[in-house]
PDB file of C-alpha atoms in Angstrom:
ATOM      1  CA  MET A   1       0.000   0.000   0.000  1.00 90.00           C
ATOM      2  CA  SER A   2       1.328   3.435  -0.942  1.00 98.00           C
ATOM      3  CA  THR A   3       1.730   6.329   1.497  1.00 98.00           C
ATOM      4  CA  ILE A   4       1.305  10.073   1.134  1.00 98.00           C
ATOM      5  CA  ALA A   5       3.069  12.352   3.616  1.00 98.00           C
ATOM      6  CA  ILE A   6       1.439  15.765   4.007  1.00 98.00           C
ATOM      7  CA  VAL A   7       3.779  18.329   5.550  1.00 98.00           C
ATOM      8  CA  GLY A   8       1.959  21.253   7.102  1.00 96.00           C
ATOM      9  CA  ALA A   9      -1.227  19.194   7.301  1.00 96.00           C
ATOM     10  CA  GLY A  10      -4.281  21.147   8.379  1.00 93.00           C
ATOM     11  CA  PRO A  11      -7.967  20.334   8.791  1.00 93.00           C
ATOM     12  CA  GLN A  12      -9.044  21.847   5.464  1.00 94.00           C
ATOM     13  CA  LEU A  13      -6.870  21.279   2.394  1.00 95.00           C
ATOM     14  CA  GLY A  14      -4.327  18.973   4.019  1.00 96.00           C
ATOM     15  CA  PHE A  15      -7.038  16.678   5.310  1.00 97.00           C
ATOM     16  CA  ALA A  16      -8.858  16.794   1.963  1.00 97.00           C
ATOM     17  CA  ILE A  17      -5.707  15.812   0.065  1.00 98.00           C
ATOM     18  CA  GLY A  18      -5.132  12.854   2.371  1.00 98.00           C
ATOM     19  CA  ALA A  19      -8.768  11.802   2.050  1.00 98.00           C
ATOM     20  CA  LYS A  20      -8.599  12.068  -1.736  1.00 98.00           C
ATOM     21  CA  PHE A  21      -5.513   9.851  -2.006  1.00 98.00           C
ATOM     22  CA  ALA A  22      -7.008   7.347   0.421  1.00 98.00           C
ATOM     23  CA  GLU A  23     -10.276   7.255  -1.516  1.00 98.00           C
ATOM     24  CA  LYS A  24      -8.821   7.143  -5.022  1.00 98.00           C
ATOM     25  CA  GLY A  25      -5.707   5.082  -4.430  1.00 97.00           C
ATOM     26  CA  GLY A  26      -6.043   3.358  -1.067  1.00 98.00           C
ATOM     27  CA  PHE A  27      -3.137   5.387   0.339  1.00 98.00           C
ATOM     28  CA  ASN A  28      -1.933   5.436   3.917  1.00 98.00           C
ATOM     29  CA  VAL A  29      -1.751   9.011   5.224  1.00 98.00           C
ATOM     30  CA  ALA A  30       1.162  10.425   7.230  1.00 98.00           C
ATOM     31  CA  LEU A  31       0.417  13.846   8.729  1.00 98.00           C
ATOM     32  CA  VAL A  32       3.295  16.144   9.663  1.00 98.00           C
ATOM     33  CA  ALA A  33       2.674  19.459  11.440  1.00 96.00           C
ATOM     34  CA  ARG A  34       3.237  21.279  14.741  1.00 93.00           C
ATOM     35  CA  GLY A  35      -0.070  21.005  16.599  1.00 88.00           C
ATOM     36  CA  GLU A  36      -0.231  17.587  18.246  1.00 91.00           C
ATOM     37  CA  ALA A  37      -3.866  17.956  19.333  1.00 94.00           C
ATOM     38  CA  ARG A  38      -4.981  18.949  15.847  1.00 93.00           C
ATOM     39  CA  LEU A  39      -2.962  16.113  14.322  1.00 96.00           C
ATOM     40  CA  ALA A  40      -4.536  13.618  16.715  1.00 97.00           C
ATOM     41  CA  ALA A  41      -8.018  14.838  15.793  1.00 97.00           C
ATOM     42  CA  MET A  42      -7.286  14.383  12.083  1.00 97.00           C
ATOM     43  CA  VAL A  43      -5.860  10.907  12.645  1.00 98.00           C
ATOM     44  CA  ASP A  44      -8.980   9.926  14.578  1.00 98.00           C
ATOM     45  CA  LYS A  45     -11.162  11.234  11.766  1.00 97.00           C
ATOM     46  CA  PHE A  46      -9.201   9.270   9.171  1.00 98.00           C
ATOM     47  CA  ARG A  47      -9.248   6.077  11.206  1.00 98.00           C
ATOM     48  CA  SER A  48     -12.984   6.357  11.819  1.00 98.00           C
ATOM     49  CA  ALA A  49     -13.363   6.350   8.034  1.00 97.00           C
ATOM     50  CA  GLY A  50     -11.222   3.235   7.720  1.00 97.00           C
ATOM     51  CA  VAL A  51      -8.074   5.028   6.534  1.00 98.00           C
ATOM     52  CA  SER A  52      -4.667   4.032   7.877  1.00 98.00           C
ATOM     53  CA  ALA A  53      -3.216   7.292   9.213  1.00 98.00           C
ATOM     54  CA  ALA A  54      -0.546   8.398  11.679  1.00 98.00           C
ATOM     55  CA  ALA A  55       0.775  11.724  12.953  1.00 98.00           C
ATOM     56  CA  PHE A  56       4.379  12.873  13.217  1.00 98.00           C
ATOM     57  CA  SER A  57       4.876  16.177  15.005  1.00 97.00           C
ATOM     58  CA  ALA A  58       7.484  18.578  13.628  1.00 97.00           C
ATOM     59  CA  ASP A  59       8.081  22.264  12.960  1.00 96.00           C
ATOM     60  CA  VAL A  60       9.270  22.761   9.377  1.00 96.00           C
ATOM     61  CA  THR A  61      11.657  25.493  10.525  1.00 95.00           C
ATOM     62  CA  ASP A  62      13.429  22.886  12.684  1.00 97.00           C
ATOM     63  CA  ARG A  63      14.975  20.962   9.831  1.00 97.00           C
ATOM     64  CA  PRO A  64      16.491  18.112  11.895  1.00 97.00           C
ATOM     65  CA  SER A  65      13.094  17.588  13.558  1.00 97.00           C
ATOM     66  CA  LEU A  66      11.356  17.590  10.175  1.00 98.00           C
ATOM     67  CA  GLY A  67      13.801  15.025   8.825  1.00 98.00           C
ATOM     68  CA  LYS A  68      13.262  12.787  11.864  1.00 98.00           C
ATOM     69  CA  ALA A  69       9.480  13.037  11.521  1.00 98.00           C
ATOM     70  CA  LEU A  70       9.577  11.989   7.875  1.00 98.00           C
ATOM     71  CA  ALA A  71      12.061   9.220   8.649  1.00 98.00           C
ATOM     72  CA  ALA A  72       9.666   7.968  11.337  1.00 98.00           C
ATOM     73  CA  ALA A  73       6.825   8.035   8.815  1.00 98.00           C
ATOM     74  CA  GLU A  74       8.928   6.038   6.362  1.00 98.00           C
ATOM     75  CA  GLU A  75       9.733   3.493   9.061  1.00 98.00           C
ATOM     76  CA  HIS A  76       6.095   3.300  10.182  1.00 98.00           C
ATOM     77  CA  PHE A  77       4.568   2.814   6.731  1.00 98.00           C
ATOM     78  CA  GLY A  78       7.530   1.312   4.870  1.00 97.00           C
ATOM     79  CA  SER A  79       7.949   4.137   2.361  1.00 97.00           C
ATOM     80  CA  ILE A  80       6.755   7.593   1.391  1.00 98.00           C
ATOM     81  CA  ASP A  81       5.528   7.442  -2.177  1.00 98.00           C
ATOM     82  CA  VAL A  82       4.017  10.929  -2.407  1.00 98.00           C
ATOM     83  CA  LEU A  83       5.230  14.023  -0.558  1.00 98.00           C
ATOM     84  CA  GLU A  84       2.987  17.074  -0.363  1.00 98.00           C
ATOM     85  CA  TYR A  85       4.489  20.235   1.158  1.00 98.00           C
ATOM     86  CA  SER A  86       2.150  23.048   2.208  1.00 96.00           C
ATOM     87  CA  PRO A  87       2.905  24.661   5.584  1.00 94.00           C
ATOM     88  CA  ALA A  88       1.031  27.863   6.385  1.00 87.00           C
ATOM     89  CA  PRO A  89       1.475  30.450   9.131  1.00 84.00           C
ATOM     90  CA  THR A  90      -0.928  30.620  12.038  1.00 83.00           C
ATOM     91  CA  PRO A  91      -2.364  33.929  13.271  1.00 83.00           C
ATOM     92  CA  SER A  92       0.148  33.913  16.135  1.00 87.00           C
ATOM     93  CA  ASP A  93       2.981  33.388  13.636  1.00 86.00           C
ATOM     94  CA  LEU A  94       1.840  36.487  11.787  1.00 86.00           C
ATOM     95  CA  VAL A  95       1.776  38.563  14.932  1.00 88.00           C
ATOM     96  CA  ASP A  96       5.447  37.737  15.483  1.00 90.00           C
ATOM     97  CA  ARG A  97       6.416  37.772  11.800  1.00 90.00           C
ATOM     98  CA  PRO A  98       3.903  39.924   9.888  1.00 91.00           C
ATOM     99  CA  LEU A  99       3.420  39.930   6.157  1.00 92.00           C
ATOM    100  CA  VAL A 100       5.329  42.740   4.446  1.00 94.00           C
ATOM    101  CA  ALA A 101       4.619  44.624   1.239  1.00 93.00           C
ATOM    102  CA  ALA A 102       7.161  44.757  -1.586  1.00 95.00           C
ATOM    103  CA  VAL A 103       8.235  48.339  -0.874  1.00 97.00           C
ATOM    104  CA  ASP A 104       8.870  47.478   2.785  1.00 96.00           C
ATOM    105  CA  LEU A 105      10.714  44.191   2.276  1.00 97.00           C
ATOM    106  CA  THR A 106      13.817  43.652   4.390  1.00 97.00           C
ATOM    107  CA  VAL A 107      16.187  40.748   4.853  1.00 97.00           C
ATOM    108  CA  GLU A 108      14.817  40.308   8.378  1.00 96.00           C
ATOM    109  CA  ALA A 109      11.262  40.058   7.031  1.00 95.00           C
ATOM    110  CA  VAL A 110      11.995  37.489   4.347  1.00 96.00           C
ATOM    111  CA  VAL A 111      14.263  35.060   6.250  1.00 96.00           C
ATOM    112  CA  PRO A 112      11.453  33.487   8.370  1.00 94.00           C
ATOM    113  CA  ALA A 113       9.374  32.968   5.224  1.00 95.00           C
ATOM    114  CA  LEU A 114      12.331  31.312   3.519  1.00 97.00           C
ATOM    115  CA  GLU A 115      12.778  29.026   6.533  1.00 96.00           C
ATOM    116  CA  THR A 116       9.147  27.912   6.319  1.00 95.00           C
ATOM    117  CA  ASN A 117       8.379  27.847   2.617  1.00 96.00           C
ATOM    118  CA  PHE A 118      11.715  27.070   0.969  1.00 97.00           C
ATOM    119  CA  PHE A 119      14.334  25.665   3.349  1.00 98.00           C
ATOM    120  CA  GLY A 120      11.750  23.353   4.906  1.00 97.00           C
ATOM    121  CA  ALA A 121      10.788  22.123   1.446  1.00 98.00           C
ATOM    122  CA  VAL A 122      14.425  21.365   0.656  1.00 98.00           C
ATOM    123  CA  ALA A 123      14.800  19.423   3.907  1.00 98.00           C
ATOM    124  CA  ALA A 124      11.609  17.443   3.315  1.00 98.00           C
ATOM    125  CA  VAL A 125      12.538  16.530  -0.242  1.00 98.00           C
ATOM    126  CA  ARG A 126      16.064  15.551   0.739  1.00 98.00           C
ATOM    127  CA  GLN A 127      14.613  13.074   3.253  1.00 98.00           C
ATOM    128  CA  VAL A 128      12.221  11.264   0.903  1.00 98.00           C
ATOM    129  CA  LEU A 129      13.889  11.606  -2.500  1.00 98.00           C
ATOM    130  CA  PRO A 130      16.596   8.932  -2.067  1.00 98.00           C
ATOM    131  CA  GLY A 131      13.960   6.266  -1.409  1.00 98.00           C
ATOM    132  CA  MET A 132      11.925   7.387  -4.399  1.00 98.00           C
ATOM    133  CA  LEU A 133      14.973   7.228  -6.640  1.00 98.00           C
ATOM    134  CA  ASP A 134      15.879   3.776  -5.333  1.00 97.00           C
ATOM    135  CA  ARG A 135      12.363   2.581  -6.194  1.00 97.00           C
ATOM    136  CA  GLY A 136      12.277   4.485  -9.486  1.00 97.00           C
ATOM    137  CA  ALA A 137       8.888   5.975  -8.593  1.00 97.00           C
ATOM    138  CA  GLY A 138       7.456   8.835  -6.584  1.00 98.00           C
ATOM    139  CA  THR A 139       5.617  12.141  -6.638  1.00 98.00           C
ATOM    140  CA  ILE A 140       6.573  15.411  -4.951  1.00 98.00           C
ATOM    141  CA  LEU A 141       3.986  18.195  -4.790  1.00 98.00           C
ATOM    142  CA  GLY A 142       4.573  21.682  -3.409  1.00 97.00           C
ATOM    143  CA  THR A 143       1.798  24.159  -2.687  1.00 97.00           C
ATOM    144  CA  SER A 144       1.905  27.936  -2.584  1.00 95.00           C
ATOM    145  CA  GLY A 145      -0.302  30.916  -3.151  1.00 90.00           C
ATOM    146  CA  ALA A 146      -0.485  32.103  -6.730  1.00 89.00           C
ATOM    147  CA  GLY A 147       1.628  35.124  -5.799  1.00 89.00           C
ATOM    148  CA  SER A 148       4.638  32.803  -6.130  1.00 91.00           C
ATOM    149  CA  GLY A 149       4.551  33.408  -9.863  1.00 86.00           C
ATOM    150  CA  PRO A 150       1.210  33.201 -11.679  1.00 83.00           C
ATOM    151  CA  MET A 151      -0.068  36.338  -9.940  1.00 86.00           C
ATOM    152  CA  VAL A 152       1.569  39.510  -8.655  1.00 86.00           C
ATOM    153  CA  VAL A 153       0.471  40.317  -5.123  1.00 87.00           C
ATOM    154  CA  PRO A 154       2.783  43.035  -3.781  1.00 89.00           C
ATOM    155  CA  GLN A 155       1.055  43.184  -0.394  1.00 89.00           C
ATOM    156  CA  VAL A 156       2.613  39.890   0.765  1.00 91.00           C
ATOM    157  CA  ALA A 157       6.098  40.127  -0.684  1.00 95.00           C
ATOM    158  CA  ASN A 158       7.993  38.195   1.987  1.00 95.00           C
ATOM    159  CA  ALA A 159       5.764  35.135   1.630  1.00 94.00           C
ATOM    160  CA  ASN A 160       5.759  35.355  -2.159  1.00 95.00           C
ATOM    161  CA  VAL A 161       9.538  35.691  -2.452  1.00 96.00           C
ATOM    162  CA  ALA A 162       9.975  32.500  -0.421  1.00 96.00           C
ATOM    163  CA  ASN A 163       7.228  30.681  -2.311  1.00 96.00           C
ATOM    164  CA  ALA A 164       8.787  31.765  -5.601  1.00 96.00           C
ATOM    165  CA  ALA A 165      12.078  30.174  -4.539  1.00 97.00           C
ATOM    166  CA  MET A 166      10.289  26.903  -3.816  1.00 97.00           C
ATOM    167  CA  ARG A 167       8.372  27.126  -7.095  1.00 97.00           C
ATOM    168  CA  ASN A 168      11.538  27.745  -9.124  1.00 97.00           C
ATOM    169  CA  TRP A 169      13.323  24.822  -7.490  1.00 98.00           C
ATOM    170  CA  PHE A 170      10.379  22.441  -7.967  1.00 98.00           C
ATOM    171  CA  LEU A 171      10.151  23.286 -11.674  1.00 97.00           C
ATOM    172  CA  ALA A 172      13.885  22.676 -12.054  1.00 98.00           C
ATOM    173  CA  LEU A 173      13.677  19.502  -9.974  1.00 98.00           C
ATOM    174  CA  ASN A 174      10.952  18.118 -12.198  1.00 97.00           C
ATOM    175  CA  GLU A 175      13.116  18.729 -15.245  1.00 96.00           C
ATOM    176  CA  SER A 176      16.033  16.993 -13.538  1.00 97.00           C
ATOM    177  CA  LEU A 177      14.073  13.919 -12.425  1.00 97.00           C
ATOM    178  CA  ALA A 178      11.749  13.413 -15.384  1.00 89.00           C
ATOM    179  CA  ASP A 179      13.619  10.355 -16.645  1.00 94.00           C
ATOM    180  CA  ARG A 180      14.155   8.804 -13.191  1.00 97.00           C
ATOM    181  CA  GLY A 181      10.568   7.949 -12.302  1.00 97.00           C
ATOM    182  CA  VAL A 182       9.907  10.847  -9.945  1.00 98.00           C
ATOM    183  CA  HIS A 183       7.369  13.513 -10.899  1.00 98.00           C
ATOM    184  CA  VAL A 184       7.558  16.944  -9.253  1.00 98.00           C
ATOM    185  CA  ALA A 185       4.838  19.556  -9.561  1.00 98.00           C
ATOM    186  CA  HIS A 186       4.068  22.958  -8.086  1.00 97.00           C
ATOM    187  CA  ILE A 187       0.444  23.775  -7.250  1.00 97.00           C
ATOM    188  CA  ALA A 188      -0.287  27.524  -7.278  1.00 94.00           C
ATOM    189  CA  LEU A 189      -3.574  28.371  -5.610  1.00 94.00           C
ATOM    190  CA  GLY A 190      -5.408  31.608  -6.316  1.00 88.00           C
ATOM    191  CA  ALA A 191      -8.367  30.765  -4.120  1.00 87.00           C
ATOM    192  CA  ARG A 192      -9.831  31.450  -0.701  1.00 86.00           C
ATOM    193  CA  ILE A 193     -10.127  27.885   0.513  1.00 87.00           C
ATOM    194  CA  GLY A 194     -13.390  27.115   2.239  1.00 80.00           C
ATOM    195  CA  SER A 195     -14.893  30.511   1.425  1.00 82.00           C
ATOM    196  CA  GLY A 196     -18.083  29.002   0.025  1.00 85.00           C
ATOM    197  CA  ARG A 197     -17.200  29.278  -3.639  1.00 90.00           C
ATOM    198  CA  PRO A 198     -17.708  25.783  -5.113  1.00 91.00           C
ATOM    199  CA  ASP A 199     -14.318  25.648  -6.833  1.00 89.00           C
ATOM    200  CA  SER A 200     -12.570  26.790  -3.647  1.00 87.00           C
ATOM    201  CA  GLU A 201     -13.808  23.911  -1.522  1.00 94.00           C
ATOM    202  CA  PRO A 202     -10.999  21.691  -0.176  1.00 94.00           C
ATOM    203  CA  ASP A 203     -12.338  18.493  -1.761  1.00 95.00           C
ATOM    204  CA  VAL A 204     -12.506  20.137  -5.190  1.00 95.00           C
ATOM    205  CA  ILE A 205      -8.975  21.517  -4.933  1.00 96.00           C
ATOM    206  CA  ALA A 206      -7.698  18.151  -3.673  1.00 97.00           C
ATOM    207  CA  ASP A 207      -8.687  16.681  -7.049  1.00 97.00           C
ATOM    208  CA  LEU A 208      -5.882  18.757  -8.594  1.00 97.00           C
ATOM    209  CA  TYR A 209      -3.324  16.912  -6.483  1.00 98.00           C
ATOM    210  CA  TRP A 210      -4.640  13.484  -7.377  1.00 98.00           C
ATOM    211  CA  LYS A 211      -4.684  14.434 -11.053  1.00 98.00           C
ATOM    212  CA  ALA A 212      -1.106  15.740 -10.855  1.00 98.00           C
ATOM    213  CA  HIS A 213       0.009  12.477  -9.249  1.00 98.00           C
ATOM    214  CA  VAL A 214      -1.784  10.207 -11.710  1.00 98.00           C
ATOM    215  CA  GLU A 215      -1.362  12.073 -14.998  1.00 97.00           C
ATOM    216  CA  ARG A 216       2.210  13.330 -14.357  1.00 97.00           C
ATOM    217  CA  ASP A 217       2.098  15.516 -17.452  1.00 95.00           C
ATOM    218  CA  VAL A 218       2.641  19.048 -16.133  1.00 96.00           C
ATOM    219  CA  ALA A 219       5.149  20.631 -13.777  1.00 97.00           C
ATOM    220  CA  GLU A 220       2.784  23.348 -12.601  1.00 96.00           C
ATOM    221  CA  VAL A 221      -0.931  23.637 -11.916  1.00 95.00           C
ATOM    222  CA  PHE A 222      -2.489  27.102 -11.511  1.00 93.00           C
ATOM    223  CA  HIS A 223      -5.910  27.081  -9.904  1.00 92.00           C
ATOM    224  CA  HIS A 224      -7.656  30.442 -10.060  1.00 87.00           C
ATOM    225  CA  ASP A 225     -10.998  30.883  -8.356  1.00 85.00           C
ATOM    226  CA  LEU A 226     -11.008  34.433  -7.037  1.00 84.00           C
ATOM    227  CA  PRO A 227     -13.966  36.775  -7.553  1.00 77.00           C
ATOM    228  CA  GLU A 228     -13.650  39.373 -10.291  1.00 69.00           C
ATOM    229  CA  GLU A 229     -13.583  42.158  -7.745  1.00 60.00           C
ATOM    230  CA  PHE A 230     -10.644  40.561  -5.967  1.00 60.00           C
ATOM    231  CA  GLY A 231      -8.465  43.379  -4.708  1.00 57.00           C
ATOM    232  CA  PHE A 232      -5.589  41.417  -3.201  1.00 50.00           C
ATOM    233  CA  GLN A 233      -7.514  40.817  -0.002  1.00 48.00           C
ATOM    234  CA  LEU A 234      -5.832  38.248   2.198  1.00 44.00           C
ATOM    235  CA  ALA A 235      -7.048  34.693   2.515  1.00 44.00           C
ATOM    236  CA  ASP A 236      -8.561  33.849   5.883  1.00 42.00           C
ATOM    237  CA  LYS A 237      -5.480  31.939   7.007  1.00 41.00           C
ATOM    238  CA  PHE A 238      -3.473  35.173   6.770  1.00 39.00           C
ATOM    239  CA  ARG A 239      -5.905  37.359   8.684  1.00 39.00           C
ATOM    240  CA  VAL A 240      -4.913  38.574  12.111  1.00 38.00           C
ATOM    241  CA  GLU A 241      -7.893  39.653  14.219  1.00 39.00           C
TER     242      GLU A 241
END
């Protein structure tokens, strides 16, 4: 049985991606994130639906901890066949490290975003890629907001700079691994997940990930489902009350 590891797993999109792979392909689901209580709740929900799932607590900015969590997932399930990387800041994160507009960008503002969105992705991939190459099969999927490239959103420059680094590397990685059995794709989301718009519902968006894994024909998927009057308002996950 194959296993998907979801790094930065949350109760909306992360859970939906795991559920989609379990439903469509019978996958085990390894959940990697910081909040142990939230992880436990998701594992219980998966198991109540008959899905084999386990949680591995780690902060993506603690790269040794992230590597150990993924290694534990590999040991628990036997392999990681699909890696999905999509950590997102919490409201408390954004109080300590607020989003910064392009004209206000500083080195100090962008480094934490790089730690989360890019350096963590490198660490995660480095942990699972050797096994994929040994098996000659695997899928690596990285998620970001569409401001990483497909859209220009100057209000959140520090996040977008870091996401753009991850996007650039994933596109290059796909080119490098195309003939070695490993497919890499970047998923750029221009959507307010769970906002009530049908095409922004987690289960609908999760279909994109399954399609990317199965069809393996594109290195980037751009999903745009923002209202016409969209004026660069922030998605709910970025709002600080």
